[in-house]
């Protein structure tokens, strides 16, 4: 698409064609030439580096984004990335377009081009009129592109609009928003595709043949960058033509649907969401308020205490009315998700979701939210008791000039940012090991005390970045506390577009946690003991980390297209160095697919010592549960946490974790110098909090977070991503606590 933009803009800027001039009289065409220009440069530079060699067209090593790679298209609810903030501001706050199209590329061997409408399931909070308009644009795209002889155009295929977190989030904000996807080449290098290699999978097309969803199949042959550009030019002109021809209807529709949503908020439950000011993690409440304002949502606070259905809501509690133009978005992100189960045939196979199935902001942040679904329980004049929050929201107090120190509750995520910044700045940081009371205020176990030691400026800088002011003290706290040291951290990242590692880097940078990226091929020359205290393995399949060796390979596995210098794995020597590091007291943290590295037989050898063969007392039983019918495509599931453990300090007894059904643990009686504790497990019932899960009962009482010990070292295993796409914020402290584990517990 970016390559096509100069041709499109030159044509429209210089055309004398009366038809196109009429389009321009009726429409304003706003172009973002590239959503991720840094990544585009990275891809182009990598392509040119290998052009003319045997590796021409090979994949870019690493992610084509500072942090999250292709997941920058998975961030439009949480809005963590700067490029996404810029794009979202266009339709949230600044321009409010009536139509939005995002253009992507897909694989090599499927259809040549996807146009709307999408396949089921679709979001139930979106007005029917939006789906109808998307269908009109899609039908015209199919008609116009086929008329120009562009074969292989498909619709009602593969993609759905149930999941909300792409650029098309504006669809929940009354924008006629849709996606197109073009088949790729190798960078800019043409590819030849045999007719027998063409195939389709997923929803809407069961075989690559002429059908109502692809009336003109592409026969195979050469596929060029210029072909993609041609498809993009023709599709863009079709979209402009449809918008122009329906100008008055589209503008009236936008006006009508905004009025309709405002009225729906007054007549259809729910009517309000109330978030009490008293929350387990107050910093996450502040973050949610500011995020909703960034989404163009009006947020209010109560100006006085009120009684609603026998519950007293306090002055300062947060209220979000649904009588707003963006009502569909508010409801979508504030409620728990319930997947709309649809079947291909009556009682037959369930239509699977395209992506994840949970994005409830209160649940993902661990916040209490109350849905008001009756108007008769509200006091008279309730709306007059609300004050709109206009500026950036915070709960802060004035910081005294003389700053001896402060106490930071372990409950607030943002306090860990203060702790790591203080450690980096050389301030004294202590952690209490049990609940304490300081100046009459109670603090849970794991809370921090930071002393300025006369360094008032760094201390003030730390406090100024917080949205919730900690408890300031003017003298030494008379409590038992242990000094906290800044750990030296290695973050393991492969070159295989490792998005989960990128998200982890983002979290570490955001919270000021220093680290060094370590690639698998560097393990056999790394002195872990001399350089690191903690090694983190984000979610990645074992073969990408350590190679296949003699193990049975996953039939769905693939060999990435990288030059050999980017394909080296950990290897036997590298794994031995890692095990030696742990045996001597190092901490390893692993989640998702990377936990497979620590399953089964392990070896440890060092000079003048007999080789040790051992197993950690843990195994992954998820494959057996899937055979019993477990299917969880990415949902929020409830887990119960062990209380009073350094890994769970600051945590609630139960939280929601983002789970995909790939890792569930079983522990066994340990032998020799190993040990284990189940830190988190699924409860007996009511496991699913938000999303979709088949056969959730197979998970009851199963461990999903385990602490293990080997000699002096510790291993923390998660069956879920504690930082998944920076969205499951209620679990962040599990990662932070693991990083700050004391040497021996």
XYZ file of C-alpha atoms in Angstrom:
745
model
C 0.000 0.000 0.000
C 2.756 2.482 0.821
C 4.339 1.890 -2.585
C 1.012 2.617 -4.266
C 0.432 5.902 -2.441
C 2.677 8.114 -4.663
C 0.870 6.864 -7.777
C -2.542 7.435 -6.200
C -1.750 10.921 -4.918
C -0.109 12.035 -8.185
C -3.115 10.844 -10.162
C -5.623 12.594 -7.889
C -3.563 15.792 -7.624
C -3.126 16.194 -11.397
C -6.190 14.537 -12.883
C -8.441 16.324 -15.366
C -10.852 13.388 -15.429
C -14.280 14.908 -14.599
C -15.332 11.715 -12.814
C -12.373 11.814 -10.433
C -12.755 15.549 -9.964
C -16.321 14.900 -8.891
C -15.037 12.360 -6.329
C -12.721 15.014 -4.928
C -15.544 17.545 -4.771
C -17.512 15.131 -2.625
C -14.811 13.620 -0.403
C -11.778 14.531 1.680
C -9.215 11.774 1.234
C -6.828 11.698 4.208
C -3.839 9.378 3.818
C -1.531 7.982 6.458
C 1.120 6.725 4.007
C 2.513 4.202 6.465
C 1.276 3.256 9.901
C 4.761 2.068 10.934
C 7.353 4.025 8.918
C 10.282 2.927 11.099
C 9.396 -0.694 10.446
C 9.009 -0.018 6.724
C 12.546 1.385 6.638
C 13.829 -1.664 8.526
C 12.228 -4.045 6.036
C 13.529 -2.111 3.026
C 17.054 -1.863 4.424
C 17.092 -5.593 5.173
C 15.846 -6.350 1.656
C 18.532 -4.205 0.040
C 21.228 -5.744 2.227
C 20.593 -9.173 0.733
C 19.381 -8.193 -2.733
C 21.288 -10.163 -5.376
C 22.369 -12.834 -2.888
C 20.912 -16.229 -2.121
C 19.095 -14.621 0.808
C 17.211 -12.052 -1.252
C 13.691 -11.717 0.094
C 14.512 -13.339 3.434
C 12.605 -12.227 6.501
C 13.719 -9.287 8.595
C 15.479 -10.598 11.724
C 13.614 -9.343 14.778
C 10.436 -7.281 14.846
C 9.644 -4.519 12.325
C 8.764 -2.085 15.089
C 10.620 -0.757 18.117
C 8.683 -3.138 20.313
C 5.732 -5.132 19.060
C 6.058 -5.943 15.364
C 2.774 -6.968 13.759
C 1.090 -6.589 17.137
C 0.960 -2.842 16.565
C -2.311 -3.881 14.917
C -3.418 -5.456 18.214
C -3.132 -2.356 20.385
C -6.063 -0.083 19.568
C -7.933 -0.643 22.809
C -4.995 -0.337 25.189
C -3.200 2.314 23.053
C 0.269 1.671 24.439
C 2.303 2.427 21.306
C 3.013 5.961 20.091
C 2.181 5.241 16.443
C -1.207 3.865 17.457
C -1.916 6.858 19.660
C -1.319 9.100 16.645
C -3.611 7.078 14.388
C -6.366 6.717 16.992
C -6.367 10.454 17.717
C -7.506 11.032 14.122
C -10.828 9.277 14.669
C -11.135 9.681 18.471
C -10.431 13.355 18.975
C -9.483 15.335 15.870
C -11.108 14.550 12.510
C -13.897 12.017 13.107
C -13.853 10.520 9.578
C -16.963 8.839 8.214
C -15.071 6.034 6.423
C -11.764 4.363 7.351
C -9.899 1.656 5.465
C -6.746 -0.063 6.647
C -4.665 -1.909 4.092
C -2.588 -4.967 4.953
C -0.723 -7.800 3.284
C -1.100 -11.522 3.916
C 0.611 -14.747 2.828
C 1.824 -15.922 -0.577
C -0.359 -18.839 -1.636
C -3.937 -17.902 -0.791
C -6.343 -15.516 -2.456
C -4.796 -12.427 -4.042
C -6.918 -9.848 -2.271
C -9.468 -9.693 0.521
C -12.264 -7.133 0.546
C -15.206 -6.774 2.948
C -17.556 -7.909 4.229
C -15.942 -10.197 6.759
C -17.058 -13.603 7.953
C -18.942 -14.344 11.166
C -18.808 -13.762 14.062
C -19.412 -10.035 14.262
C -19.574 -7.784 17.299
C -23.073 -7.540 18.693
C -22.608 -4.015 20.054
C -22.222 -2.543 16.556
C -25.277 -1.090 14.839
C -26.646 -3.026 11.861
C -26.349 0.045 9.641
C -22.557 -0.045 9.852
C -22.460 -3.658 8.671
C -24.729 -2.741 5.766
C -22.515 0.142 4.667
C -19.431 -2.062 4.884
C -21.236 -4.525 2.632
C -21.919 -1.792 0.078
C -18.265 -0.773 -0.068
C -17.217 -4.432 -0.270
C -19.652 -5.299 -3.058
C -18.418 -2.341 -5.091
C -14.798 -3.356 -4.478
C -15.497 -6.862 -5.749
C -17.372 -5.486 -8.761
C -14.836 -2.799 -9.690
C -11.736 -4.937 -9.209
C -13.195 -7.859 -11.136
C -14.205 -5.477 -13.935
C -10.528 -4.457 -14.208
C -9.541 -8.128 -14.572
C -7.999 -8.423 -11.115
C -8.422 -12.081 -10.230
C -8.389 -13.780 -6.847
C -10.442 -11.165 -4.993
C -12.254 -12.728 -2.034
C -14.733 -11.687 0.646
C -16.667 -13.277 3.534
C -13.407 -15.097 4.168
C -11.059 -15.752 7.117
C -11.336 -12.410 8.925
C -14.046 -11.368 11.360
C -15.082 -8.213 13.169
C -15.711 -9.681 16.587
C -12.274 -8.817 17.930
C -11.957 -5.078 18.580
C -8.277 -4.230 18.977
C -7.163 -3.436 15.398
C -7.198 -0.065 13.676
C -10.840 -0.868 12.955
C -11.625 -0.105 16.609
C -13.210 3.031 15.128
C -15.998 0.767 13.850
C -17.227 0.826 17.461
C -17.196 4.637 17.159
C -19.643 4.917 14.256
C -17.022 4.893 11.476
C -17.641 2.743 8.398
C -14.355 0.875 8.902
C -12.991 -2.110 7.051
C -9.900 -4.018 6.002
C -8.272 -5.077 2.745
C -5.426 -7.575 2.501
C -3.158 -8.282 -0.479
C -1.086 -11.395 -1.103
C 2.622 -10.738 -0.555
C 5.819 -11.161 -2.502
C 9.254 -11.689 -0.943
C 9.958 -8.118 0.022
C 10.016 -6.705 -3.508
C 11.100 -9.904 -5.275
C 8.484 -11.574 -7.505
C 7.449 -15.129 -6.716
C 6.177 -17.857 -9.007
C 3.277 -19.870 -7.605
C 2.249 -23.193 -9.085
C -1.512 -23.684 -9.401
C -1.162 -26.755 -7.186
C 0.321 -24.579 -4.433
C -2.700 -22.311 -4.187
C -4.810 -23.096 -1.155
C -7.169 -21.510 1.339
C -8.042 -22.268 4.928
C -10.233 -20.827 7.577
C -13.725 -19.451 7.429
C -15.599 -18.844 4.181
C -13.482 -20.753 1.655
C -12.936 -24.457 2.135
C -11.090 -24.969 -1.170
C -9.381 -22.803 -3.751
C -12.081 -22.861 -6.427
C -14.599 -20.517 -8.000
C -17.252 -19.666 -5.449
C -19.554 -16.884 -4.363
C -16.794 -15.641 -2.058
C -14.190 -15.703 -4.873
C -15.976 -15.514 -8.235
C -12.779 -15.050 -10.307
C -9.939 -17.229 -8.952
C -6.350 -16.305 -9.775
C -4.831 -19.187 -11.773
C -1.272 -19.008 -10.434
C 1.949 -17.880 -12.109
C 4.127 -14.860 -11.412
C 3.069 -12.457 -8.653
C 4.888 -9.110 -8.558
C 5.111 -6.060 -6.343
C 3.598 -4.173 -9.278
C 0.587 -6.514 -9.127
C 0.001 -5.595 -5.496
C 0.316 -1.902 -6.363
C -2.234 -2.269 -9.149
C -4.711 -3.971 -6.805
C -4.187 -1.180 -4.255
C -4.713 1.588 -6.818
C -7.914 0.059 -8.196
C -9.296 -0.714 -4.734
C -8.610 2.830 -3.516
C -10.384 4.378 -6.505
C -13.352 2.093 -5.901
C -13.593 3.221 -2.275
C -13.454 6.893 -3.281
C -16.116 6.318 -5.929
C -18.469 4.642 -3.455
C -17.938 7.368 -0.858
C -18.567 10.083 -3.429
C -21.661 8.471 -4.887
C -23.173 8.083 -1.408
C -21.963 11.349 0.118
C -25.295 12.648 1.394
C -26.474 9.270 2.653
C -23.205 8.603 4.497
C -23.146 12.011 6.165
C -26.778 11.675 7.225
C -26.138 8.123 8.438
C -23.245 9.312 10.596
C -25.366 12.053 12.112
C -28.278 9.694 12.708
C -26.234 6.893 14.261
C -24.520 9.272 16.701
C -27.912 10.572 17.816
C -29.210 7.005 17.972
C -26.356 5.852 20.222
C -26.882 8.800 22.571
C -30.575 7.913 22.795
C -29.794 4.204 23.265
C -27.722 5.132 26.273
C -30.807 6.719 27.803
C -33.273 3.947 26.942
C -31.401 0.623 26.724
C -29.434 -0.847 29.655
C -26.784 -0.534 30.843
C -26.999 3.190 31.509
C -23.857 3.853 33.568
C -20.672 2.194 34.731
C -19.453 3.210 38.179
C -15.895 2.518 39.311
C -15.441 3.127 43.043
C -12.473 5.242 44.036
C -11.524 2.532 46.538
C -9.734 -0.018 44.366
C -7.040 -2.586 45.070
C -4.746 -0.810 42.594
C -5.648 2.862 42.524
C -3.059 3.635 39.848
C -4.887 1.338 37.424
C -8.138 3.232 38.006
C -6.346 6.474 37.130
C -4.910 4.821 34.031
C -8.329 3.607 32.905
C -9.863 7.075 33.256
C -7.134 8.672 31.151
C -7.300 5.889 28.568
C -11.057 6.336 28.122
C -10.557 10.077 27.683
C -7.922 9.318 25.021
C -10.601 7.249 23.296
C -12.889 10.273 23.122
C -15.159 9.035 25.909
C -16.634 11.500 28.415
C -15.763 10.478 31.981
C -17.234 11.980 35.150
C -16.796 11.854 38.917
C -19.417 12.019 41.640
C -19.606 15.373 43.416
C -21.275 13.903 46.509
C -22.039 10.607 48.209
C -25.115 8.878 46.760
C -27.135 5.786 47.603
C -27.951 3.435 44.697
C -29.721 0.142 45.388
C -28.571 -0.055 49.014
C -24.976 0.754 48.079
C -23.322 4.036 48.971
C -21.112 5.445 46.210
C -18.645 8.014 47.463
C -17.746 11.464 46.272
C -14.979 11.048 43.709
C -16.172 7.688 42.382
C -15.835 7.456 38.601
C -18.967 7.401 36.433
C -19.103 6.660 32.702
C -22.545 7.306 31.174
C -23.495 5.334 28.079
C -25.542 8.165 26.637
C -22.657 9.157 24.351
C -21.928 8.865 20.619
C -19.289 6.192 21.356
C -21.732 4.064 23.347
C -20.895 0.852 21.461
C -17.209 1.220 22.338
C -17.902 1.991 26.000
C -20.095 -1.069 26.417
C -17.672 -3.295 24.494
C -14.638 -2.498 26.620
C -16.366 -2.139 29.992
C -18.379 -5.365 30.011
C -17.133 -8.944 30.235
C -16.973 -10.587 26.819
C -19.330 -13.422 25.969
C -18.347 -14.981 22.654
C -21.252 -15.158 20.155
C -21.235 -18.863 19.381
C -22.223 -19.521 15.761
C -22.115 -22.793 13.834
C -21.359 -23.670 10.228
C -24.383 -25.972 10.242
C -27.171 -26.394 12.819
C -25.587 -28.059 15.830
C -22.361 -28.492 13.889
C -18.828 -27.153 14.237
C -18.454 -23.837 16.046
C -17.076 -20.943 13.979
C -13.780 -20.153 15.657
C -12.684 -16.575 16.401
C -9.976 -14.929 14.302
C -8.068 -13.575 17.286
C -8.483 -13.232 21.038
C -11.868 -13.091 22.776
C -11.363 -10.875 25.835
C -10.519 -7.179 26.200
C -12.616 -6.046 29.189
C -10.653 -3.119 30.603
C -11.889 -3.399 34.218
C -11.260 -7.146 34.340
C -7.867 -6.934 32.624
C -6.820 -4.213 35.082
C -8.238 -5.922 38.156
C -10.725 -3.127 38.841
C -14.157 -3.252 40.423
C -16.791 -1.900 38.047
C -20.537 -1.738 38.689
C -23.022 -1.818 35.816
C -26.170 0.245 36.412
C -28.902 -1.397 34.345
C -31.978 0.227 35.961
C -32.924 3.894 35.983
C -35.476 3.611 38.787
C -32.772 2.897 41.390
C -30.969 6.172 40.676
C -31.595 9.226 42.867
C -33.512 12.098 41.288
C -31.199 14.445 39.434
C -28.358 11.922 39.285
C -26.752 13.577 36.229
C -26.490 16.871 38.142
C -24.281 15.072 40.668
C -21.663 14.344 38.016
C -18.669 16.527 37.164
C -16.889 15.985 33.860
C -13.177 15.230 34.121
C -11.661 17.692 31.681
C -7.908 17.493 32.273
C -5.533 14.596 32.762
C -6.768 12.660 35.777
C -4.611 11.932 38.831
C -4.922 11.525 42.599
C -1.936 13.511 43.781
C -0.990 15.733 46.666
C 1.541 18.521 46.967
C 5.062 17.205 47.569
C 6.860 18.869 50.522
C 10.142 20.661 49.851
C 11.937 18.633 52.496
C 11.500 15.041 51.447
C 12.938 12.432 53.832
C 11.253 9.423 52.224
C 8.013 7.772 51.189
C 6.133 4.498 51.593
C 4.778 2.864 48.430
C 2.028 0.263 48.663
C 2.766 -2.987 46.863
C -0.782 -2.915 45.472
C -0.151 -0.192 42.873
C 1.534 -1.157 39.615
C 3.006 2.291 39.088
C 4.847 2.112 42.405
C 7.143 -0.498 40.888
C 8.148 2.126 38.339
C 9.134 4.360 41.268
C 11.094 1.523 42.860
C 13.123 0.686 39.754
C 13.822 4.356 39.068
C 14.951 4.827 42.656
C 17.263 1.810 42.413
C 18.690 3.114 39.152
C 19.225 6.550 40.729
C 21.050 5.025 43.678
C 18.437 5.706 46.359
C 17.959 3.357 49.298
C 14.987 1.044 48.761
C 13.614 -1.342 51.396
C 10.800 -3.880 51.264
C 8.655 -4.980 54.178
C 8.101 -8.708 54.486
C 4.795 -8.540 56.381
C 1.894 -6.094 56.761
C 2.881 -2.938 58.654
C 1.319 0.253 59.959
C 3.170 3.546 59.445
C 1.773 6.809 60.812
C -1.556 5.078 61.302
C -1.781 3.925 57.670
C -1.738 0.200 56.868
C 0.478 -1.240 54.142
C 0.476 -4.836 52.843
C 3.457 -7.165 52.776
C 5.810 -6.377 49.939
C 5.361 -2.593 50.193
C 8.421 -0.423 49.635
C 10.111 2.345 51.597
C 12.369 4.700 49.674
C 14.648 7.098 51.517
C 16.049 10.147 49.769
C 19.280 10.143 51.804
C 19.495 13.855 51.136
C 18.926 13.421 47.385
C 15.726 15.439 47.305
C 15.760 16.204 43.565
C 15.759 12.537 42.390
C 13.094 11.714 44.954
C 10.863 14.565 43.800
C 11.398 13.500 40.189
C 10.201 10.000 41.046
C 7.089 11.240 42.817
C 6.265 13.750 40.084
C 5.856 10.926 37.549
C 3.250 9.108 39.645
C -0.502 9.547 39.290
C -1.145 8.517 42.905
C 0.952 10.156 45.625
C 2.538 7.683 48.091
C 2.659 8.190 51.851
C 5.378 10.746 52.563
C 7.395 10.309 55.789
C 9.667 12.760 57.589
C 11.696 10.245 59.581
C 12.958 6.663 59.553
C 10.085 4.158 59.543
C 10.185 1.978 62.654
C 9.454 -1.307 60.841
C 11.423 -4.361 59.771
C 12.399 -4.198 56.120
C 14.926 -5.809 53.790
C 17.076 -3.789 51.421
C 16.273 -4.219 47.708
C 19.029 -4.443 45.119
C 18.728 -3.772 41.402
C 18.989 -7.132 39.610
C 20.994 -7.625 36.430
C 18.531 -8.975 33.876
C 18.902 -10.872 30.609
C 15.845 -10.896 28.356
C 15.928 -13.727 25.825
C 14.680 -12.738 22.371
C 14.903 -14.695 19.141
C 15.156 -13.205 15.663
C 11.856 -14.861 14.640
C 9.587 -11.787 14.818
C 9.452 -12.331 18.563
C 6.501 -10.123 19.476
C 6.007 -11.385 23.012
C 9.625 -10.544 23.791
C 8.988 -7.129 22.242
C 6.016 -6.568 24.518
C 8.227 -7.569 27.448
C 10.861 -5.031 26.385
C 8.114 -2.429 26.245
C 6.981 -3.262 29.788
C 10.559 -3.204 31.070
C 11.269 0.159 29.461
C 7.967 1.621 30.626
C 8.672 0.651 34.223
C 12.332 1.629 34.063
C 13.696 -1.898 34.495
C 17.202 -2.141 32.986
C 17.963 -5.284 30.984
C 20.145 -6.699 28.238
C 18.740 -8.596 25.261
C 20.317 -12.022 24.869
C 19.810 -14.107 21.727
C 19.775 -17.926 21.830
C 22.952 -18.163 19.741
C 24.862 -16.201 22.396
C 24.254 -18.651 25.240
C 27.312 -20.826 24.636
C 29.657 -17.839 25.104
C 27.782 -16.105 27.934
C 29.008 -16.184 31.520
C 25.611 -15.977 33.168
C 26.898 -16.004 36.726
C 29.269 -13.102 36.166
C 26.788 -10.911 34.299
C 23.219 -11.673 35.363
C 20.979 -12.319 38.339
C 17.753 -12.975 36.399
C 17.106 -14.532 32.975
C 13.664 -14.014 31.414
C 12.201 -16.245 28.688
C 9.022 -14.753 27.144
C 6.535 -16.910 25.266
C 8.277 -18.648 22.344
C 8.171 -22.169 21.009
C 10.995 -24.413 22.197
C 12.315 -25.141 18.710
C 12.918 -21.441 18.058
C 14.987 -21.264 21.223
C 16.847 -24.553 21.381
C 16.276 -26.242 18.031
C 14.652 -29.568 17.329
C 17.567 -31.931 17.911
C 16.373 -35.510 18.068
C 13.007 -34.634 19.543
C 9.818 -35.238 17.605
C 8.987 -32.039 15.737
C 5.641 -30.349 15.739
C 3.967 -31.056 12.362
C 2.726 -27.466 12.334
C 6.236 -26.093 12.871
C 8.079 -24.170 10.200
C 11.629 -23.178 9.291
C 11.926 -19.371 9.229
C 13.510 -17.614 6.273
C 16.635 -16.093 7.818
C 20.316 -16.064 6.931
C 22.273 -18.541 9.096
C 23.761 -15.916 11.421
C 20.239 -15.319 12.768
C 19.254 -18.977 13.098
C 21.647 -20.252 15.778
C 19.944 -21.868 18.766
C 20.882 -22.308 22.411
C 22.553 -25.682 22.015
C 23.807 -28.131 24.617
C 26.646 -25.943 25.919
C 24.382 -22.904 26.201
C 21.755 -24.856 28.106
C 24.405 -26.221 30.459
C 25.625 -22.703 31.215
C 22.039 -21.676 31.990
C 21.505 -24.639 34.331
C 24.812 -23.941 36.059
C 23.703 -20.327 36.534
C 20.514 -21.469 38.230
C 22.239 -24.110 40.309
C 24.535 -21.438 41.763
C 21.639 -19.168 42.770
C 20.318 -17.556 39.593
C 16.643 -16.833 38.914
C 14.930 -17.946 35.686
C 11.482 -16.673 34.687
C 9.601 -18.336 31.827
C 6.088 -18.362 30.435
C 4.122 -19.883 27.593
C 5.944 -21.951 25.008
C 9.401 -21.316 26.447
C 8.496 -23.312 29.576
C 9.047 -26.440 27.441
C 12.790 -25.809 27.824
C 12.485 -26.868 31.450
C 10.340 -29.952 31.008
C 11.785 -33.444 30.944
C 15.393 -34.488 31.397
C 17.947 -31.783 32.193
C 21.732 -32.081 32.352
C 24.278 -30.157 34.376
C 28.024 -30.548 34.241
C 30.989 -28.532 35.454
C 34.730 -29.206 35.625
C 35.881 -31.869 38.089
C 32.281 -32.759 38.929
C 30.226 -35.743 37.762
C 27.521 -34.916 35.254
C 24.146 -34.458 36.900
C 20.962 -35.645 35.205
C 17.734 -34.453 36.774
C 14.155 -33.327 36.186
C 12.225 -30.436 37.606
C 9.128 -31.759 39.402
C 6.748 -30.271 36.845
C 5.180 -31.214 33.496
C 2.863 -29.606 30.938
C -0.407 -31.533 30.720
C -2.181 -29.138 28.326
C -1.824 -31.508 25.326
C -3.827 -34.125 27.237
C -6.468 -31.578 28.218
C -6.839 -30.501 24.590
C -7.482 -34.107 23.661
C -10.291 -33.981 26.219
C -11.794 -31.012 24.378
C -10.134 -27.976 25.963
C -10.168 -25.048 23.541
C -9.339 -21.537 24.697
C -8.511 -19.083 21.885
C -7.299 -16.306 24.185
C -9.599 -15.495 27.086
C -9.477 -14.166 30.618
C -9.641 -16.992 33.138
C -9.840 -16.819 36.910
C -6.962 -18.150 38.995
C -6.465 -18.351 42.750
C -3.087 -17.229 44.105
C -1.112 -18.461 47.096
C -1.210 -15.776 49.752
C 1.758 -14.357 51.680
C 4.365 -15.393 49.126
C 6.987 -13.008 47.698
C 5.671 -13.750 44.213
C 2.144 -12.651 45.143
C 2.849 -9.589 47.270
C 0.502 -6.790 46.287
C -1.827 -9.189 44.487
C -5.502 -9.926 45.061
C -6.483 -13.450 46.113
C -8.006 -14.051 42.698
C -7.161 -12.402 39.383
C -7.926 -12.903 35.722
C -5.075 -14.116 33.514
C -4.899 -14.281 29.740
C -4.868 -17.940 28.776
C -4.658 -19.745 25.444
C -4.815 -23.355 26.575
C -1.215 -24.209 25.708
C 0.417 -24.669 29.112
C -1.106 -26.226 32.229
C 1.165 -27.698 34.873
C 1.231 -30.856 36.902
C 3.680 -31.072 39.784
C 5.247 -34.162 41.352
C 7.120 -35.027 44.523
C 10.620 -33.497 44.182
C 13.873 -35.416 44.416
C 17.354 -34.471 45.636
C 17.851 -30.693 45.726
C 14.704 -29.657 43.833
C 11.473 -28.324 45.272
C 8.202 -26.798 44.017
C 5.219 -24.737 45.133
C 1.990 -24.122 43.261
C 1.584 -20.333 43.263
C -1.517 -20.074 41.080
C -4.179 -22.557 40.039
C -7.574 -22.578 38.384
C -10.480 -22.786 40.855
C -13.062 -25.522 41.074
C -15.704 -23.668 39.037
C -16.587 -20.318 37.410
C -13.195 -20.270 35.700
C -14.057 -18.205 32.611
C -14.249 -14.481 33.362
C -14.387 -13.076 29.837
C -14.165 -14.574 26.357
C -14.647 -18.154 25.237
C -13.481 -21.510 26.527
C -14.677 -24.989 25.627
C -14.451 -27.680 28.310
C -13.243 -25.290 30.981
C -14.021 -27.978 33.536
C -10.845 -29.810 32.464
C -8.906 -26.972 34.108
C -10.411 -27.169 37.578
C -7.781 -27.246 40.334
C -4.956 -27.403 37.801
C -1.747 -25.418 38.485
C -0.918 -22.609 36.065
C 1.912 -20.847 37.957
C 4.675 -22.750 39.718
C 7.782 -21.806 41.703
C 10.632 -24.328 41.522
C 13.977 -24.602 43.248
C 17.220 -26.315 42.209
C 19.998 -26.140 44.773
C 20.360 -22.360 45.369
C 18.495 -21.259 42.255
C 14.844 -20.496 41.500
C 12.624 -21.027 38.466
C 9.255 -19.304 38.043
C 6.976 -20.804 35.388
C 3.772 -19.216 34.095
C 1.224 -21.042 31.945
C 0.025 -17.588 30.849
C 1.666 -14.362 29.775
C 1.725 -12.058 32.821
C 2.215 -9.078 30.476
C 0.152 -10.182 27.461
C 0.192 -7.329 24.913
C 0.588 -4.931 27.876
C -3.153 -5.412 28.435
C -3.466 -7.814 31.397
C -2.259 -5.276 33.906
C -3.653 -7.117 36.929
C -0.823 -9.649 36.476
C 2.094 -7.255 35.999
C 3.124 -7.508 39.662
C 3.630 -11.257 39.292
C 6.408 -10.490 36.815
C 7.816 -7.615 38.882
C 7.861 -9.755 42.030
C 9.598 -12.568 40.190
C 12.302 -10.137 39.060
C 12.713 -8.941 42.668
C 12.669 -12.388 44.288
C 14.986 -12.579 47.278
C 17.967 -14.908 46.754
C 16.553 -17.691 48.908
C 12.957 -18.201 50.002
